[in-house]
Short mmCIF file of C-alpha atoms and ligand atoms in Angstrom, two decimals:
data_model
loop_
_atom_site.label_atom_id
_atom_site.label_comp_id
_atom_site.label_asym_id
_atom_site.label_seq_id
_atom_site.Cartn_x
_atom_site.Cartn_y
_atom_site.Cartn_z
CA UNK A 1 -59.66 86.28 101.01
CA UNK A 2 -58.55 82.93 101.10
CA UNK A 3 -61.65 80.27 101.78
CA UNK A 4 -61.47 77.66 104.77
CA UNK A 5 -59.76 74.68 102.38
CA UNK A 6 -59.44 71.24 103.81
CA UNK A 7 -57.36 68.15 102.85
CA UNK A 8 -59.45 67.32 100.22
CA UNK A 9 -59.31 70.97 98.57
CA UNK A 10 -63.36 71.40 99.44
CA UNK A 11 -63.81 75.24 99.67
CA UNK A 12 -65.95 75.90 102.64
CA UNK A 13 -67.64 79.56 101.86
CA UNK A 14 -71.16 78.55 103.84
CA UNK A 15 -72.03 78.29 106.91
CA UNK A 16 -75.19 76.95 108.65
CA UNK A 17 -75.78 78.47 112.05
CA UNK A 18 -77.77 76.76 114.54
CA UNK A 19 -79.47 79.10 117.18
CA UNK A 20 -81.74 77.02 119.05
CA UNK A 21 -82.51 73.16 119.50
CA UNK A 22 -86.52 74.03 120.42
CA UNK A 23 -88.83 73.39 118.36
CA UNK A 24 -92.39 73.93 118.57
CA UNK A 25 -93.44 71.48 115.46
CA UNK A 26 -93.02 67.38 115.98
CA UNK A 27 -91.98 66.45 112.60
CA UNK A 28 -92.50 62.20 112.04
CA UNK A 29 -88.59 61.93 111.04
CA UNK A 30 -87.62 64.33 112.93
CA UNK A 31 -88.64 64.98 116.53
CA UNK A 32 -91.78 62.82 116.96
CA UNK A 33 -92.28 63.27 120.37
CA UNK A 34 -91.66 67.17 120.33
CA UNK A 35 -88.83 68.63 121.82
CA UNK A 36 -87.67 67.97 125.16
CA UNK A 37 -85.96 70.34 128.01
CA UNK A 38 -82.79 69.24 128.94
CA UNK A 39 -81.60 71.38 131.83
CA UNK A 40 -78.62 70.40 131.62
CA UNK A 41 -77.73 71.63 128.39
CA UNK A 42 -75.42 75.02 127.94
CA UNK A 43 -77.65 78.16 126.89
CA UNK A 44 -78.02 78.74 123.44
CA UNK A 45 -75.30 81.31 121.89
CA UNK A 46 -76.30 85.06 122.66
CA UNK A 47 -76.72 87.79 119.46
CA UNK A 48 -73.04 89.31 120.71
CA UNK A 49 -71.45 85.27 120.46
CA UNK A 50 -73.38 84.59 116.97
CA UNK A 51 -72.25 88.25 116.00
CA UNK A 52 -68.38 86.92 116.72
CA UNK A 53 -69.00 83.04 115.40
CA UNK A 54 -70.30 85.45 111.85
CA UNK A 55 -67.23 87.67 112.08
CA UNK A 56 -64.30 84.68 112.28
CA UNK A 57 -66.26 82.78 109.71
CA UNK A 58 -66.37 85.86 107.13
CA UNK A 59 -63.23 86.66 107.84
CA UNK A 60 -62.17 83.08 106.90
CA UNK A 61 -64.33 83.79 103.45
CA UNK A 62 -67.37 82.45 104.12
CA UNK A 63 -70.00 84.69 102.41
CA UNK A 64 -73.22 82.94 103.19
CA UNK A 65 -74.96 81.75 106.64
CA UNK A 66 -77.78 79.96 106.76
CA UNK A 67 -79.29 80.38 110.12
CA UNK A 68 -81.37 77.10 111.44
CA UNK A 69 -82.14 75.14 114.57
CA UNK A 70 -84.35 73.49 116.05
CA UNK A 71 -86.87 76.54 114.56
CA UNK A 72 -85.20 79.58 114.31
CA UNK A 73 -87.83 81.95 114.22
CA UNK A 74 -88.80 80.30 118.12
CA UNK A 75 -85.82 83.16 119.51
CA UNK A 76 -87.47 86.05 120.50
CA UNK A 77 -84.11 88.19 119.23
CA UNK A 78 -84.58 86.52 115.89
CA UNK A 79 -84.78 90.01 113.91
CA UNK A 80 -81.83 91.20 116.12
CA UNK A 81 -79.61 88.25 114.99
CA UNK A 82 -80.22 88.62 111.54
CA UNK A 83 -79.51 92.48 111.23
CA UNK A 84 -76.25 91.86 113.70
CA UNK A 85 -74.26 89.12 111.17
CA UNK A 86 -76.27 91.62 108.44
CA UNK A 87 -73.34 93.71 109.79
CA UNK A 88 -70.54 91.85 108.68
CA UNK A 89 -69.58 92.97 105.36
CA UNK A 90 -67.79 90.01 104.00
CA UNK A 91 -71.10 87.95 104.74
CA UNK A 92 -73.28 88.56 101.34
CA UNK A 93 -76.27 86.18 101.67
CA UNK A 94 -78.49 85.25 105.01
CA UNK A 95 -80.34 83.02 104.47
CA UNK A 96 -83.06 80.78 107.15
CA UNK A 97 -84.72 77.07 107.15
CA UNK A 98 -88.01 77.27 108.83
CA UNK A 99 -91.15 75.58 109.30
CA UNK A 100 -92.68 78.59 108.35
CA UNK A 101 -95.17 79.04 111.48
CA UNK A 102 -94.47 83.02 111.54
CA UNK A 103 -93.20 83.78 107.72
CA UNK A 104 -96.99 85.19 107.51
CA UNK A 105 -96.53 87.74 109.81
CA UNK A 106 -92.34 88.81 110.27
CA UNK A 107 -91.23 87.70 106.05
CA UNK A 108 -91.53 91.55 105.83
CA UNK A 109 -89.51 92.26 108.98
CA UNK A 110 -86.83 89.80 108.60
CA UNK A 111 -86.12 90.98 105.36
CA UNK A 112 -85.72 94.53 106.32
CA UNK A 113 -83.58 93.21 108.45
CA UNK A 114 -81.26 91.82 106.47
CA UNK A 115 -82.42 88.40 105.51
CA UNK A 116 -82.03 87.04 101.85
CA UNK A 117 -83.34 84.03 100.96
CA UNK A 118 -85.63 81.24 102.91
CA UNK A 119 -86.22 77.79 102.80
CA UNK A 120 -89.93 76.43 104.15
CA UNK A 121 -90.19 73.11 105.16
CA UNK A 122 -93.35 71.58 103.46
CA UNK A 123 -94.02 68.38 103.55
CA UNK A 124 -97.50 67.99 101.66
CA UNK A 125 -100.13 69.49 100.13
CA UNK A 126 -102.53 67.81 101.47
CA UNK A 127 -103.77 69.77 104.95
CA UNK A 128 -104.68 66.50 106.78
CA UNK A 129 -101.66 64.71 105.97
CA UNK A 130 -99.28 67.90 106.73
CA UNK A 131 -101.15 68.40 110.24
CA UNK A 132 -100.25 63.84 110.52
CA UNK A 133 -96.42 64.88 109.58
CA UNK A 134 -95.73 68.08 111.98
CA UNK A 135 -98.27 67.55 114.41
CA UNK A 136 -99.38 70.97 114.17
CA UNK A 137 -102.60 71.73 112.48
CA UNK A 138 -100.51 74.96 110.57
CA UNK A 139 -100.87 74.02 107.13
CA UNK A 140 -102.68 76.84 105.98
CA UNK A 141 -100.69 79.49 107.94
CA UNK A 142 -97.25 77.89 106.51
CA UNK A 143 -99.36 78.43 102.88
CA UNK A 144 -99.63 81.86 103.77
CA UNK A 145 -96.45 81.80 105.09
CA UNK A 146 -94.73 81.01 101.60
CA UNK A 147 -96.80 83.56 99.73
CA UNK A 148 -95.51 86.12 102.54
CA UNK A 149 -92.10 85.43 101.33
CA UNK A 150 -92.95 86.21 97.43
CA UNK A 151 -95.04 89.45 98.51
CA UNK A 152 -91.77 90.69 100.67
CA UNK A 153 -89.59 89.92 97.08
CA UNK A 154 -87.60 87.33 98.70
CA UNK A 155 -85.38 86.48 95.70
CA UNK A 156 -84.94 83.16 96.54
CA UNK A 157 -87.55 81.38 98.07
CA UNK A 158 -87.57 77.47 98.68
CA UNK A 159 -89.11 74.57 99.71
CA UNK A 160 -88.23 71.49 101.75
CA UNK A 161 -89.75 68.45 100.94
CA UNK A 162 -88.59 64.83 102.37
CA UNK A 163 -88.75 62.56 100.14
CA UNK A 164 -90.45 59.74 101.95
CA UNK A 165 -92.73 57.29 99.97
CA UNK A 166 -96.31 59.27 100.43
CA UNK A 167 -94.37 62.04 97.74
CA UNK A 168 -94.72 59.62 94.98
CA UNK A 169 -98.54 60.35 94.74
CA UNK A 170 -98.34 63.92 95.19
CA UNK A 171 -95.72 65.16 92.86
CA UNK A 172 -98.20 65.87 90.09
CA UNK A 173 -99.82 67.95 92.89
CA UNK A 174 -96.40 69.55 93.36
CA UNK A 175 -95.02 70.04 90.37
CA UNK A 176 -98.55 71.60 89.06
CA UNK A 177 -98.19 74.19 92.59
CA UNK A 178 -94.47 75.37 90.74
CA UNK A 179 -95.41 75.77 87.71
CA UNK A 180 -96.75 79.27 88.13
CA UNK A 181 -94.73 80.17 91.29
CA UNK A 182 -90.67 80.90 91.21
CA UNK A 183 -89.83 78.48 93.97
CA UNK A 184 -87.54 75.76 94.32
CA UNK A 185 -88.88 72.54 95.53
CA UNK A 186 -86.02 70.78 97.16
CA UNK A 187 -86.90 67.01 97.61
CA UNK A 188 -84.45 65.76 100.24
CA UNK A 189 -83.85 62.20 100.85
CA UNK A 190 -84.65 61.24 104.39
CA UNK A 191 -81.42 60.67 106.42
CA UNK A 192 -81.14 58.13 108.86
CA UNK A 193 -81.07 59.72 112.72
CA UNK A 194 -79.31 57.89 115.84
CA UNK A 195 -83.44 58.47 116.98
CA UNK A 196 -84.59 57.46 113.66
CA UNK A 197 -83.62 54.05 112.57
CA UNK A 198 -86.85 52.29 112.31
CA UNK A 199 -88.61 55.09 110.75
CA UNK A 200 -85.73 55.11 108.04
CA UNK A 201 -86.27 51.43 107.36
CA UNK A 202 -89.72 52.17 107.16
CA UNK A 203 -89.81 54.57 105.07
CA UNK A 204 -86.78 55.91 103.30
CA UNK A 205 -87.22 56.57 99.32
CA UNK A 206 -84.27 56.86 97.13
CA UNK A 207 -84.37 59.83 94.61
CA UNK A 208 -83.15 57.67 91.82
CA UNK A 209 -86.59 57.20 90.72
CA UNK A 210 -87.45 60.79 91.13
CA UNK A 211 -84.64 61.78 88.52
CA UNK A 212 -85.91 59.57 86.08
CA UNK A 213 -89.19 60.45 86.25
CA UNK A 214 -88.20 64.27 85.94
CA UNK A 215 -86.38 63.49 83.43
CA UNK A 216 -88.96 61.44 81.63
CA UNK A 217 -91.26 64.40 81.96
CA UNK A 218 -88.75 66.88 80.22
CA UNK A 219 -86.95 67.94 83.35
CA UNK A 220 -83.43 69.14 82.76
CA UNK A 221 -80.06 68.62 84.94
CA UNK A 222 -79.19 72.56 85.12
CA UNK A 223 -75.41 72.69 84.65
CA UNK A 224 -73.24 72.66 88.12
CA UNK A 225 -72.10 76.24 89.59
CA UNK A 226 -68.75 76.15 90.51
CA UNK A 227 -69.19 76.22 94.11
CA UNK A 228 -72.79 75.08 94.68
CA UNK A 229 -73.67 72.58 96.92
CA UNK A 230 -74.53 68.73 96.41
CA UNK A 231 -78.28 69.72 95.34
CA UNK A 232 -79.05 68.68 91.53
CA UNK A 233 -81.33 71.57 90.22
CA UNK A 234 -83.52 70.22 87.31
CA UNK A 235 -85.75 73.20 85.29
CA UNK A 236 -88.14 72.83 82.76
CA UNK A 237 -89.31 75.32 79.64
CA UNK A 238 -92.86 75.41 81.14
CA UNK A 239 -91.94 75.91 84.61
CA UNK A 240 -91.75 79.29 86.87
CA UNK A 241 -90.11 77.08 89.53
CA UNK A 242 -87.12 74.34 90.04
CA UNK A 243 -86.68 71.41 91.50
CA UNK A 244 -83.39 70.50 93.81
CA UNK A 245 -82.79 66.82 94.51
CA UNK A 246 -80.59 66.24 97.63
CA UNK A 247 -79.58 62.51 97.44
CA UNK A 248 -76.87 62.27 100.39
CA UNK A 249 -76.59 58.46 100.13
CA UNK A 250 -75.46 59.10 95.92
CA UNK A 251 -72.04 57.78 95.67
CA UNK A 252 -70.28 60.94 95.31
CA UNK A 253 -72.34 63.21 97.01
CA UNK A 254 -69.70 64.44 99.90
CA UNK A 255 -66.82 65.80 97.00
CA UNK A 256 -69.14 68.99 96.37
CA UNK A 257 -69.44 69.23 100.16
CA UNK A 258 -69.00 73.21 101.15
CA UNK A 259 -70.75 73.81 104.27
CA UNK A 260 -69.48 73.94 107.64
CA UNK A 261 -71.71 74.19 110.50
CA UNK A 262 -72.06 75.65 114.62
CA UNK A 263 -74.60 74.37 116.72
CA UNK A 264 -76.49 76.60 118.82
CA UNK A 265 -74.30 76.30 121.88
CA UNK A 266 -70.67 77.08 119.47
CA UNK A 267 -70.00 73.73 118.66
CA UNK A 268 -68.21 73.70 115.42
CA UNK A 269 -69.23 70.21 113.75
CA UNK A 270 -67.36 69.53 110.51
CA UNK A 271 -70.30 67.00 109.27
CA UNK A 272 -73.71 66.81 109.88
CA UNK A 273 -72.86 63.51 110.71
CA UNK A 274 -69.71 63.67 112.55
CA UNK A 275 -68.72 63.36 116.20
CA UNK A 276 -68.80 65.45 119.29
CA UNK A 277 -68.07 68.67 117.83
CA UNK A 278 -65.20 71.21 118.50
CA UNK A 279 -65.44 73.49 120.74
CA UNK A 280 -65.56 77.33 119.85
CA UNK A 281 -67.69 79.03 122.61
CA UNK A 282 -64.48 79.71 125.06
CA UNK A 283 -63.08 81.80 122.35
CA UNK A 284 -66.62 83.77 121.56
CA UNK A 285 -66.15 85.81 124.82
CA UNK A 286 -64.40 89.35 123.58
CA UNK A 287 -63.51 90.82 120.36
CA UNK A 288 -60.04 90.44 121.42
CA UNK A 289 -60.18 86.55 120.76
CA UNK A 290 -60.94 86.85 117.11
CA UNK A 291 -57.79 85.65 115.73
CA UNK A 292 -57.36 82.57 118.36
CA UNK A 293 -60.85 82.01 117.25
CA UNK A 294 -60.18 81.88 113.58
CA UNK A 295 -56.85 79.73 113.92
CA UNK A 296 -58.86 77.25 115.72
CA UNK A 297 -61.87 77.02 113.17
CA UNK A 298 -58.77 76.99 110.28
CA UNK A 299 -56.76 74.26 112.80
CA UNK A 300 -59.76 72.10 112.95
CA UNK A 301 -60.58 71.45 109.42
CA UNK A 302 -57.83 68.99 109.45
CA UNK A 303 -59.91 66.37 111.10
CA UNK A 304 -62.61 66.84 108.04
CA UNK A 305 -63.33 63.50 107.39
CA UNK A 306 -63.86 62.61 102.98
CA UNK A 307 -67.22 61.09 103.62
CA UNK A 308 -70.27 60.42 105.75
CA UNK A 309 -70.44 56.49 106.89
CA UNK A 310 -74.29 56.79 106.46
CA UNK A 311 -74.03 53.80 104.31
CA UNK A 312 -72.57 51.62 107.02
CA UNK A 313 -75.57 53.02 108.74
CA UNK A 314 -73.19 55.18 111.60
CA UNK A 315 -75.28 58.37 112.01
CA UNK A 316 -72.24 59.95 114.52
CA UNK A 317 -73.62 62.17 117.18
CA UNK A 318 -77.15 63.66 115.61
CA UNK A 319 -79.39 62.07 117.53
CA UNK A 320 -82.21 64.25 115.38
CA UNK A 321 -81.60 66.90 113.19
CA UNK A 322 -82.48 69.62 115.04
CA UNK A 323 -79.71 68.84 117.41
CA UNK A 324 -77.31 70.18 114.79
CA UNK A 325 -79.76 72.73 112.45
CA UNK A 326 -80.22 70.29 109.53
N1 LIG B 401 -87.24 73.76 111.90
C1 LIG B 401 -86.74 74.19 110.65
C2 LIG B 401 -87.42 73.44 109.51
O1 LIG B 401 -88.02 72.42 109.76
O2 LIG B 401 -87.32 73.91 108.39
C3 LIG B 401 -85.24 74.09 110.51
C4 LIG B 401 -84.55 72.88 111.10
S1 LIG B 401 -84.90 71.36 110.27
C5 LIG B 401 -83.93 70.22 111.21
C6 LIG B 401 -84.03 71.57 108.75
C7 LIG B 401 -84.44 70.65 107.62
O3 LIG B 401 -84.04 69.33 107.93
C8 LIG B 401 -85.93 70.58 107.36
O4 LIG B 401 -86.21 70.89 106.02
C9 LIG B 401 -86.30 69.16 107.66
O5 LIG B 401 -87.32 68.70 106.82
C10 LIG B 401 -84.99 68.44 107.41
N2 LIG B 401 -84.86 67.18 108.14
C11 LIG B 401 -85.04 66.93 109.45
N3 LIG B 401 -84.81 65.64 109.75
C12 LIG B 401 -84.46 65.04 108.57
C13 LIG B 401 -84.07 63.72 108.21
N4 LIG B 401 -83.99 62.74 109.11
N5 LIG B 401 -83.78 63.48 106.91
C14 LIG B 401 -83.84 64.48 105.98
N6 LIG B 401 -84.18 65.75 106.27
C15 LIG B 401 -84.50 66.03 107.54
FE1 LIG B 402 -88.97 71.07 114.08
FE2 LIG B 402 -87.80 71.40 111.72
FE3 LIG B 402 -87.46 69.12 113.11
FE4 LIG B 402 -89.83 69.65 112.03
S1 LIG B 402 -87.91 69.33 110.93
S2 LIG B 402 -89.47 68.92 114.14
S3 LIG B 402 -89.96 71.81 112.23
S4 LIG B 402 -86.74 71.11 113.70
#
């Protein structure tokens, strides 16, 4: 099976699969003031629409979905989502980002269901300070959350960090926490949000100086895969776990671009960071739309822009993250 190529010969064999804006968590950079009801807005895609939106795609090549929101885990029909695109055979890896408020309780059932790999947002280490962040007082449960994940044998289990400048004095803290445990720590620099501006400016930390000090402390750059994503994964002799550094204002970070994603009401968005979104949900009625369904996704990538414009500071439509499943 051919992969979804666009003009720039970027291979597109992951998707990330938004299934809900809500969120019950009011992350600083995120969604400080929680998430708010728009009744205007379309209802999110059903488990038969997500089933079809997993079908095209795999049929189109892509072998891994990451499944996001918003807070994923907030559907009710989570565990029926997962074990429906668990169905599709060309679809090898599930994966889900989460804040991790019930990984304590349903890691075990969502992996019997189908679901391979997690990533855990985590912000700090410190309980107070993690409580200040999400505005939930969860830190402990999200701990339990993580350790959940090993117990079920996840085999890959990471963790999202945003790099933001508090990080600086906790990475010994950090880095001490991996050491023992086989999880990637993936420090993400924050993006700037059409919602977000002034926080950026306020508190936005390049990773620059987090590669040199990793590298000062013995870290290595782990050579590329072929079709991984823009993360740099660093390892280190004494270390169970990894670091990932995702750096999306680094000069060349779009070229190893190879994600596509749908937002939770079948929008396909060809950038996190792109426009309005094309839309798919007309054609996720019947079965018997699958192929004007797939020439549309393969039609589209056409408009795939080369880069972001983050630099120029034009965020496109995502007026938070969780609009789009970040
Ligand atoms: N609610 C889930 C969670 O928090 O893991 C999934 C959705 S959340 C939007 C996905 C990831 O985006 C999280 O790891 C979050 O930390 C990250 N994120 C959100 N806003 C961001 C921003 N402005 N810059 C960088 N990362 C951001
Ligand atoms: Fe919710 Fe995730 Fe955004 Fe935090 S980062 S507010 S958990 S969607």
């Amino acid at each position: 099976m051919l992969p979804l190529t666009d003009t720039y010969q970027r291979k597109f064999y992951y998707l990330r699969l938004s299934i809900t804006d809500v969120c019950n968590f009011r992350c600083t950079y995120c969604l400080p003031n929680g998430y708010q009801r728009n009744k205007d807005r379309a209802s999110f895609l059903s488990v038969n629409e997500l089933e079809r939106v997993a079908k095209a795609f795999g049929q189109l090549g892509t072998t891994k979905i990451r499944l996001t929101g918003g807070e994923p885990s907030m559907r009710r029909d989570f565990s029926d989502i997962i074990a429906a695109i668990h169905q599709q055979p060309t679809i090898k890896q599930i994966a889900m980002t989460t804040n991790g408020y019930r990984l304590a309780k349903e890691a075990s059932h969502w992996r019997a269901a189908g679901l391979g790999a997690v990533n855990v947002s985590l912000d700090s280490l410190d309980a107070r300070q993690f409580h200040q962040i999400t505005g939930q007082n969860k830190f402990s449960d999200v701990m339990a959350g993580i350790d959940a994940c090993l117990e079920a044998g996840f085999p890959v289990v990471k963790i999202n960090v945003v790099l933001m400048k508090h990080i600086t004095q906790q990475l010994a803290a950090f880095l001490a926490w991996i050491k023992h445990r086989p999880l990637q720590l993936r420090f993400i620099e924050l993006m700037e949000t059409g919602e977000g501006s002034d926080y950026f400016a306020q508190h936005h930390l390049s990773g620059e100086n987090l590669r040199r000090q990793l590298l000062q402390q013995g870290w290595q750059l782990a050579q590329r895969e072929p079709d991984a994503g823009p993360a740099q994964i660093f390892t280190h002799p004494d270390y169970q776990g990894q670091i990932g550094l995702i750096m999306p204002y680094d000069k060349n970070f779009c070229d190893s671009c190879n994600r596509l994603r749908v937002s939770a009401v079948g929008k396909l968005h060809l950038c996190l960071f792109g426009e309005q979104g094309i839309e798919l949900r007309d054609l996720l009625q019947s079965e018997a739309q699958q192929a004007s369904l797939q020439a549309r996704i393969q039609s589209s990538l056409v408009q795939k822009k080369q880069t972001h414009f983050l630099h120029q500071g034009i965020t496109g439509m995502a007026s938070s993250l969780s609009y789009i499943g970040g």
